[in-house]
Amino acid sequence: MAEEKKGRAVATSTAASIPKFVRGNLSATLKAKEEGKKVAAAFIADGQDEIMRAMDIVPAWGESYSGVCSAKRQAEPYLQKAESDNFSRSLCTYATCNIGFDMIREEQGGTMPEGAPWGGMARPDMILGNGQLLCDPRFKWPQATQHYLQDVPVFVTNMYYPPWDPNIDHHEQEPIYVKYITEELRETVKFCEKITGKKMDWDRLAATVELSDKTWDLFIDTYELRKHIPTPMDTGDAMNTMVPLTFNLGTQEAYDFYVNLNAELKQKIADGVGVADPEKYRVIWAAGLPSWFALGDFQYFNGKGVVFPVEVTYRGCEKIERLDLPKTNDPLEHIAWRWVRYWTHWYDAAKKRSGSTPKVERIIEYIEDYKCDGAVFHSAFSCRSWHAGIMQQAATLKNVYKDIPILIMEGDIVDISSYNEADTHNRIDAFIETLAAYKKRQG
């Protein structure tokens, strides 16, 4: 999702290597066709990463490619193509951008659309969908795509976890959800075996899952270095450095990337180098996907002395030891426990604070740990399910920190027609004035 263009917020040299990851993931889908490997249209946070890696299935990441199109400001032709077949712009623009791209490629007999960013993405041999209890399009997007790629088989699973209810003991519910997810993943393996014509190497899968766990741990260890004042990296970078964790999980390349990032951040801390000079205010990116076409807004914040040492978005893991996962020799069951506990490990803390929720507890934890002075939320109009509840989260946060400055930005993830740079920067300026007054009162 990263992009090589003036204005992109990059403060670390390691983050600047991210375009190679993204280009590599795209070119891998094209190379797979030459080598006879299977390509799967895939979705982030689907729990299927290690299965694909262990079976040499090459993932074609739809959200990532839509992000690339957005960042390069070349998504409009694909959005218009989807619109021509009655896909409204109020739908997920990750989905409609990708569907429009698939429609054009299909009409051209598999030839890439002219000027496709970074060479385009190969036609999949299968579609591995996953609802993950978070995203409405995760069910309908694969079905809509199959309407145009009619010979491509689709397999849609889910990754449920216990719903938040302060009156229910989620610890009793967890094993039920883990059992369900494990069986869903087992059916995914069977589907992949049928399409590829090869059996799962369970030892290889176990090793891949173990590498993912190590990557999760290293990712968190690295990101926690950002607690340092001044912070050596902020969310402008994190919207890029999340790529290996999100799209290359279960690979040595992803692990090695965070080894390098960890070393660079430690060196920046030792040298006293921060994102902003001087660092005046620390703010959490409390919720919401970014506008990929406007990542330069992070630099605008930085230029005003505002840094984002922590974000909720794309911090899609937690230290394995903190999750206290039950022991199991089944790698699929381990994936299931890891997913469920990633969500529920904030439940107990939320129950201790009247009126709170796990999502708000997570924000509170980060505000305290990273010593933040304010919070920014981004509400993307075409991503309703992921951004639902932002107003309530902000209101709940105000119950804990009465006067904390909060900015709720509005825009989209892909559709640039919703963005006005001057208006956005004016709102940021007003927020910074509030930050200054708040911090002065805090002493």
Coordinates of C-alpha atoms in Angstrom, one line a residue:
M1 CA 0.0 0.0 0.0
A2 CA 3.0 2.3 0.2
E3 CA 3.8 4.6 -2.6
E4 CA 6.9 6.3 -4.0
K5 CA 5.8 9.9 -4.3
K6 CA 6.6 13.3 -2.9
G7 CA 4.7 14.0 0.3
R8 CA 4.6 10.5 1.7
A9 CA 5.3 10.4 5.4
V10 CA 8.4 8.4 5.9
A11 CA 10.9 8.9 8.7
T12 CA 12.8 5.6 8.7
S13 CA 14.9 4.2 5.9
T14 CA 13.5 0.7 6.6
A15 CA 10.0 2.0 5.8
A16 CA 11.3 3.3 2.5
S17 CA 11.9 -0.3 1.5
I18 CA 8.2 -1.2 1.7
P19 CA 7.5 -0.5 -2.0
K20 CA 9.8 -3.4 -2.8
F21 CA 7.6 -5.7 -0.7
V22 CA 4.4 -4.5 -2.3
R23 CA 5.8 -4.7 -5.8
G24 CA 7.2 -8.1 -5.0
N25 CA 3.8 -9.4 -3.8
L26 CA 2.2 -8.2 -7.1
S27 CA 5.0 -9.6 -9.3
A28 CA 4.8 -12.9 -7.5
T29 CA 1.2 -13.4 -8.7
L30 CA 2.4 -12.8 -12.3
K31 CA 5.4 -15.1 -11.9
A32 CA 3.3 -17.8 -10.3
K33 CA 1.4 -18.1 -13.6
E34 CA 4.7 -18.8 -15.4
E35 CA 5.8 -21.4 -12.8
G36 CA 2.4 -23.2 -12.7
K37 CA 1.7 -22.2 -9.1
K38 CA -1.8 -21.4 -7.9
V39 CA -2.8 -17.8 -7.2
A40 CA -5.5 -17.1 -4.5
A41 CA -7.4 -13.9 -4.3
A42 CA -7.0 -13.2 -0.6
F43 CA -8.0 -10.8 2.2
I44 CA -6.1 -9.4 5.2
A45 CA -6.5 -10.8 8.7
D46 CA -8.2 -13.9 7.3
G47 CA -6.3 -16.5 9.3
Q48 CA -5.4 -18.3 6.1
D49 CA -1.9 -16.8 5.6
E50 CA 0.1 -19.7 6.9
I51 CA -2.0 -22.3 5.0
M52 CA -1.3 -20.5 1.7
R53 CA 2.4 -20.1 2.5
A54 CA 2.8 -23.8 3.5
M55 CA 1.1 -25.0 0.3
D56 CA 3.0 -22.6 -2.0
I57 CA -0.2 -20.8 -2.9
V58 CA 0.6 -17.2 -4.0
P59 CA -1.8 -14.7 -2.4
A60 CA -3.2 -11.8 -4.5
W61 CA -4.1 -9.2 -1.9
G62 CA -7.1 -7.2 -3.1
E63 CA -7.1 -4.6 -0.4
S64 CA -3.4 -4.0 -0.9
Y65 CA -3.8 -3.4 -4.7
S66 CA -6.7 -1.0 -4.1
G67 CA -4.5 0.8 -1.7
V68 CA -1.8 1.1 -4.3
C69 CA -4.2 2.4 -6.8
S70 CA -5.5 4.9 -4.3
A71 CA -2.0 6.0 -3.2
K72 CA -1.0 6.6 -6.8
R73 CA -4.3 8.4 -7.4
Q74 CA -5.2 6.0 -10.2
A75 CA -8.2 4.3 -8.7
E76 CA -10.9 6.3 -10.5
P77 CA -11.1 4.2 -13.7
Y78 CA -11.7 1.1 -11.7
L79 CA -14.3 2.7 -9.5
Q80 CA -16.1 4.0 -12.6
K81 CA -16.0 0.6 -14.2
A82 CA -17.6 -1.0 -11.1
E83 CA -20.2 1.9 -11.1
S84 CA -21.1 1.1 -14.6
D85 CA -22.4 -2.3 -13.4
N86 CA -24.3 -0.6 -10.5
F87 CA -21.8 -1.0 -7.7
S88 CA -22.4 2.2 -5.7
R89 CA -19.6 4.3 -4.4
S90 CA -21.1 4.0 -1.0
L91 CA -19.9 0.4 -1.0
C92 CA -16.4 -0.6 0.2
T93 CA -14.1 1.1 -2.3
Y94 CA -11.4 -1.5 -1.6
A95 CA -13.9 -3.9 -3.1
T96 CA -15.3 -1.8 -5.9
C97 CA -11.8 -0.7 -7.0
N98 CA -10.6 -4.3 -7.2
I99 CA -13.8 -5.5 -8.8
G100 CA -13.5 -2.8 -11.5
F101 CA -10.0 -3.8 -12.1
D102 CA -11.0 -7.5 -12.5
M103 CA -13.8 -6.5 -14.8
I104 CA -11.5 -4.7 -17.2
R105 CA -8.9 -7.4 -17.1
E106 CA -11.6 -10.0 -17.8
E107 CA -13.0 -8.1 -20.7
Q108 CA -9.5 -7.9 -22.2
G109 CA -9.1 -11.6 -22.1
G110 CA -6.7 -11.5 -19.1
T111 CA -4.6 -8.7 -20.4
M112 CA -3.8 -6.1 -17.8
P113 CA -5.7 -2.8 -18.0
E114 CA -3.6 -0.1 -19.7
G115 CA -1.5 1.8 -17.1
A116 CA -2.3 -0.6 -14.3
P117 CA -0.3 0.6 -11.3
W118 CA 2.9 -1.4 -10.7
G119 CA 2.1 -3.9 -13.5
G120 CA -1.2 -5.1 -12.1
M121 CA -2.2 -8.3 -10.4
A122 CA -2.7 -11.8 -11.9
R123 CA -6.0 -13.5 -12.4
P124 CA -6.6 -15.8 -9.5
D125 CA -7.1 -19.6 -9.6
M126 CA -9.2 -19.5 -6.5
I127 CA -10.8 -17.0 -4.1
L128 CA -10.3 -17.5 -0.3
G129 CA -12.8 -15.3 1.4
N130 CA -13.2 -14.7 5.1
G131 CA -15.9 -12.7 6.9
Q132 CA -13.8 -12.4 10.1
L133 CA -16.8 -10.9 12.0
L134 CA -15.6 -7.4 11.0
C135 CA -16.2 -6.7 7.4
D136 CA -19.5 -7.0 5.4
P137 CA -17.8 -7.2 2.0
R138 CA -15.8 -10.2 3.0
F139 CA -18.9 -12.4 2.2
K140 CA -20.2 -10.5 -0.8
W141 CA -16.9 -9.4 -2.5
P142 CA -15.9 -12.9 -3.4
Q143 CA -19.3 -13.7 -4.7
A144 CA -19.4 -10.5 -6.8
T145 CA -15.9 -11.2 -8.2
Q146 CA -17.0 -14.8 -9.2
H147 CA -19.8 -13.2 -11.2
Y148 CA -17.1 -12.0 -13.6
L149 CA -14.6 -14.8 -13.1
Q150 CA -17.1 -17.6 -13.3
D151 CA -14.7 -20.5 -13.6
V152 CA -12.8 -19.5 -10.4
P153 CA -13.9 -21.5 -7.3
V154 CA -14.7 -19.6 -4.1
F155 CA -14.4 -20.7 -0.5
V156 CA -15.6 -18.3 2.2
T157 CA -15.1 -19.1 5.9
N158 CA -15.3 -17.1 9.0
M159 CA -13.2 -16.2 12.1
Y160 CA -15.8 -15.6 14.8
Y161 CA -14.8 -14.6 18.3
P162 CA -17.0 -14.1 21.4
P163 CA -19.1 -10.9 21.2
W164 CA -18.5 -8.3 23.8
D165 CA -21.0 -8.5 26.7
P166 CA -19.9 -7.4 30.2
N167 CA -22.5 -9.8 31.7
I168 CA -21.1 -13.0 30.0
D169 CA -18.0 -14.9 30.9
H170 CA -16.1 -14.9 27.6
H171 CA -13.6 -17.4 29.0
E172 CA -16.3 -20.1 29.0
Q173 CA -17.2 -19.2 25.4
E174 CA -13.8 -19.1 23.9
P175 CA -13.4 -22.9 23.4
I176 CA -16.6 -23.0 21.4
Y177 CA -15.3 -20.4 19.0
V178 CA -11.9 -21.9 18.8
K179 CA -13.4 -25.3 17.9
Y180 CA -15.5 -23.6 15.2
I181 CA -12.6 -21.7 13.7
T182 CA -10.4 -24.8 13.7
E183 CA -12.9 -26.7 11.7
E184 CA -13.3 -23.8 9.3
L185 CA -9.5 -23.8 8.8
R186 CA -9.5 -27.5 8.3
E187 CA -12.1 -27.2 5.6
T188 CA -9.9 -24.5 4.0
V189 CA -7.0 -26.9 3.9
K190 CA -9.2 -29.5 2.2
F191 CA -10.3 -26.9 -0.4
C192 CA -6.7 -25.9 -1.1
E193 CA -5.7 -29.5 -1.4
K194 CA -8.4 -30.1 -4.0
I195 CA -7.5 -27.0 -6.1
T196 CA -3.7 -27.5 -6.0
G197 CA -3.8 -31.3 -6.2
K198 CA -1.2 -31.6 -3.3
K199 CA -1.5 -32.5 0.3
M200 CA -0.7 -30.3 3.2
D201 CA 2.7 -30.7 4.7
W202 CA 1.7 -30.4 8.4
D203 CA 5.3 -30.1 9.7
R204 CA 5.8 -27.2 7.3
L205 CA 2.6 -25.6 8.4
A206 CA 3.7 -25.9 12.1
A207 CA 7.0 -24.3 11.3
T208 CA 5.3 -21.5 9.4
V209 CA 2.9 -20.8 12.3
E210 CA 5.9 -20.7 14.7
L211 CA 7.6 -18.2 12.4
S212 CA 4.5 -16.1 12.4
D213 CA 4.4 -16.1 16.2
K214 CA 8.0 -14.9 16.3
T215 CA 7.1 -12.1 13.8
W216 CA 4.2 -11.1 16.0
D217 CA 6.5 -10.8 19.0
L218 CA 9.2 -8.9 17.2
F219 CA 6.6 -6.6 15.6
I220 CA 5.3 -5.6 19.1
D221 CA 8.8 -5.3 20.6
T222 CA 9.7 -3.0 17.7
Y223 CA 6.6 -0.8 17.9
E224 CA 6.9 -0.4 21.7
L225 CA 10.2 1.3 21.0
R226 CA 8.0 4.2 19.9
K227 CA 7.1 4.9 23.5
H228 CA 10.4 6.8 23.7
I229 CA 10.2 10.6 23.8
P230 CA 10.9 11.8 21.2
T231 CA 9.3 8.9 19.3
P232 CA 11.6 7.5 16.5
M233 CA 8.6 6.6 14.3
D234 CA 5.0 7.6 13.9
T235 CA 1.8 6.4 12.2
G236 CA 2.8 7.9 8.9
D237 CA 5.5 5.2 8.8
A238 CA 3.4 2.6 10.4
M239 CA 0.9 2.7 7.6
N240 CA 3.8 1.3 5.5
T241 CA 5.7 -0.8 7.9
M242 CA 2.6 -2.9 8.6
V243 CA 2.9 -4.4 5.1
P244 CA 5.2 -7.4 6.0
L245 CA 3.0 -8.4 9.0
T246 CA -0.2 -8.0 7.1
F247 CA 0.7 -9.3 3.6
N248 CA 3.8 -11.4 4.2
L249 CA 3.1 -13.2 7.4
G250 CA 4.8 -16.6 7.8
T251 CA 7.8 -15.6 5.7
Q252 CA 11.4 -15.1 6.7
E253 CA 11.4 -11.8 4.7
A254 CA 8.8 -10.4 7.0
Y255 CA 10.7 -11.4 10.2
D256 CA 13.9 -10.0 8.8
F257 CA 12.2 -6.7 8.0
Y258 CA 11.3 -6.1 11.6
V259 CA 14.8 -7.1 12.7
N260 CA 16.1 -4.2 10.6
L261 CA 13.4 -1.8 11.7
N262 CA 14.0 -2.7 15.4
A263 CA 17.7 -2.0 14.9
E264 CA 17.1 1.3 13.2
L265 CA 14.6 2.6 15.8
K266 CA 17.1 1.7 18.6
Q267 CA 19.8 3.6 16.8
K268 CA 17.5 6.6 16.4
I269 CA 16.7 6.5 20.1
A270 CA 20.4 6.3 20.9
D271 CA 21.1 9.3 18.7
G272 CA 18.2 11.3 20.1
V273 CA 16.5 11.5 16.7
G274 CA 12.7 11.9 16.6
V275 CA 10.0 12.3 14.0
A276 CA 9.3 16.0 14.8
D277 CA 11.9 18.6 15.8
P278 CA 10.7 19.6 18.3
E279 CA 8.1 17.1 19.4
K280 CA 5.4 19.2 20.9
Y281 CA 2.3 16.9 21.1
R282 CA 1.8 13.1 21.1
V283 CA -1.5 11.8 19.6
I284 CA -2.9 8.4 19.1
W285 CA -4.5 7.3 15.8
A286 CA -7.4 5.9 17.7
A287 CA -9.4 4.2 14.9
G288 CA -10.0 4.1 11.2
L289 CA -8.2 3.2 8.0
P290 CA -6.3 6.1 6.4
S291 CA -6.9 7.9 3.1
W292 CA -4.1 6.2 1.1
F293 CA -4.1 9.1 -1.3
A294 CA -3.4 11.6 1.5
L295 CA -0.7 10.0 3.6
G296 CA 1.1 13.3 3.3
D297 CA -1.3 14.6 6.0
F298 CA 0.9 12.8 8.5
Q299 CA 3.8 15.0 7.5
Y300 CA 1.6 18.0 7.9
F301 CA 1.0 17.0 11.5
N302 CA 4.7 16.3 11.9
G303 CA 5.6 19.8 10.6
K304 CA 3.4 21.3 13.3
G305 CA 5.2 19.3 16.0
V306 CA 2.5 16.6 16.3
V307 CA 3.6 12.9 16.3
F308 CA 1.6 9.7 16.4
P309 CA 3.7 7.3 18.5
V310 CA 0.9 4.6 18.4
E311 CA -2.1 3.6 16.4
V312 CA -4.9 1.0 16.6
T313 CA -5.1 0.5 12.9
Y314 CA -3.0 -2.3 11.4
R315 CA -1.6 -3.2 14.8
G316 CA -3.1 -6.6 14.2
C317 CA -1.2 -8.7 16.7
E318 CA -0.1 -8.9 20.3
K319 CA 2.7 -10.5 22.2
I320 CA 2.0 -14.3 22.3
E321 CA 2.8 -14.6 26.0
R322 CA 0.3 -11.8 26.8
L323 CA -2.4 -13.9 25.1
D324 CA -1.7 -16.9 27.3
L325 CA -2.6 -19.4 24.6
P326 CA -3.4 -23.0 25.6
K327 CA -0.9 -25.6 24.5
T328 CA -1.8 -27.5 21.4
N329 CA 0.0 -29.6 18.8
D330 CA -2.5 -28.7 16.1
P331 CA -1.2 -25.6 14.2
L332 CA -4.8 -24.8 13.0
E333 CA -6.1 -24.8 16.6
H334 CA -3.2 -22.5 17.5
I335 CA -4.2 -20.1 14.8
A336 CA -7.7 -20.2 16.2
W337 CA -6.7 -19.5 19.8
R338 CA -4.4 -16.7 18.6
W339 CA -7.2 -15.0 16.8
V340 CA -9.8 -15.3 19.5
R341 CA -7.4 -14.2 22.3
Y342 CA -6.2 -11.3 20.2
W343 CA -9.7 -9.8 20.6
T344 CA -10.8 -11.1 24.0
H345 CA -7.7 -10.2 26.0
W346 CA -9.0 -6.7 26.5
Y347 CA -12.4 -7.9 27.7
D348 CA -11.4 -8.3 31.4
A349 CA -9.9 -4.8 31.6
A350 CA -13.1 -3.4 30.0
K351 CA -15.3 -5.1 32.6
K352 CA -13.4 -3.3 35.4
R353 CA -14.3 0.2 34.0
S354 CA -18.1 1.0 34.1
G355 CA -19.5 1.8 30.6
S356 CA -16.3 1.0 28.8
T357 CA -15.7 -1.4 25.9
P358 CA -12.7 -3.5 24.8
K359 CA -12.0 -1.1 21.9
V360 CA -11.9 1.9 24.2
E361 CA -9.8 0.0 26.8
R362 CA -7.3 -0.6 24.1
I363 CA -7.2 3.1 23.3
I364 CA -6.8 4.0 26.9
E365 CA -4.0 1.5 27.4
Y366 CA -2.1 3.0 24.5
I367 CA -2.8 6.6 25.6
E368 CA -1.3 5.7 29.0
D369 CA 1.7 3.7 27.7
Y370 CA 2.6 6.1 24.9
K371 CA 1.8 9.3 26.9
C372 CA -0.6 10.8 24.4
D373 CA -2.1 14.2 24.6
G374 CA -5.0 13.7 22.2
A375 CA -6.7 11.3 19.8
V376 CA -7.5 11.3 16.1
F377 CA -10.2 9.1 14.5
H378 CA -10.7 8.8 10.8
S379 CA -14.2 7.9 9.6
A380 CA -14.1 6.5 6.0
F381 CA -17.5 6.8 4.5
S382 CA -17.3 3.7 2.3
C383 CA -16.1 1.4 5.1
R384 CA -19.0 1.4 7.4
S385 CA -18.6 -1.9 9.3
W386 CA -15.0 -1.3 10.3
H387 CA -15.6 2.4 11.2
A388 CA -19.0 1.8 13.0
G389 CA -18.9 3.0 16.5
I390 CA -16.2 5.6 16.2
M391 CA -18.5 8.4 17.6
Q392 CA -19.4 6.2 20.5
Q393 CA -15.7 5.3 21.2
A394 CA -14.8 9.0 21.2
A395 CA -17.7 9.8 23.6
T396 CA -16.7 6.9 25.9
L397 CA -13.1 8.1 25.8
K398 CA -14.4 11.6 26.9
N399 CA -15.9 9.9 30.0
V400 CA -12.4 8.8 31.1
Y401 CA -10.4 11.9 29.9
K402 CA -13.0 14.7 30.1
D403 CA -11.1 17.4 28.3
I404 CA -8.8 15.3 26.0
P405 CA -8.7 16.9 22.5
I406 CA -10.3 14.6 19.9
L407 CA -10.3 15.1 16.1
I408 CA -12.7 13.1 14.0
M409 CA -11.6 13.3 10.3
E410 CA -13.9 12.3 7.5
G411 CA -12.9 10.9 4.1
D412 CA -12.4 7.6 2.3
I413 CA -9.8 5.0 1.8
V414 CA -9.7 5.0 -2.0
D415 CA -12.2 7.5 -3.4
I416 CA -10.3 10.8 -3.6
S417 CA -13.4 12.7 -4.6
S418 CA -14.3 12.9 -0.9
Y419 CA -11.0 14.7 0.0
N420 CA -10.3 18.5 0.3
E421 CA -6.8 19.2 1.4
A422 CA -7.3 22.8 2.4
D423 CA -10.3 21.9 4.6
T424 CA -8.5 18.9 6.1
H425 CA -5.5 21.1 7.0
N426 CA -7.7 23.8 8.5
R427 CA -9.4 21.2 10.7
I428 CA -5.9 19.9 11.8
D429 CA -4.8 23.4 12.6
A430 CA -7.9 24.0 14.8
F431 CA -7.2 20.6 16.6
I432 CA -3.6 21.6 17.2
E433 CA -4.7 24.8 18.9
T434 CA -6.9 22.8 21.2
L435 CA -4.0 20.5 21.9
A436 CA -1.8 23.4 22.8
A437 CA -4.4 24.8 25.3
Y438 CA -5.0 21.3 26.8
K439 CA -1.4 20.6 27.3
K440 CA -0.9 24.1 28.9
R441 CA -3.6 23.4 31.4
Q442 CA -2.1 20.0 32.2
G443 CA 1.1 21.8 33.2

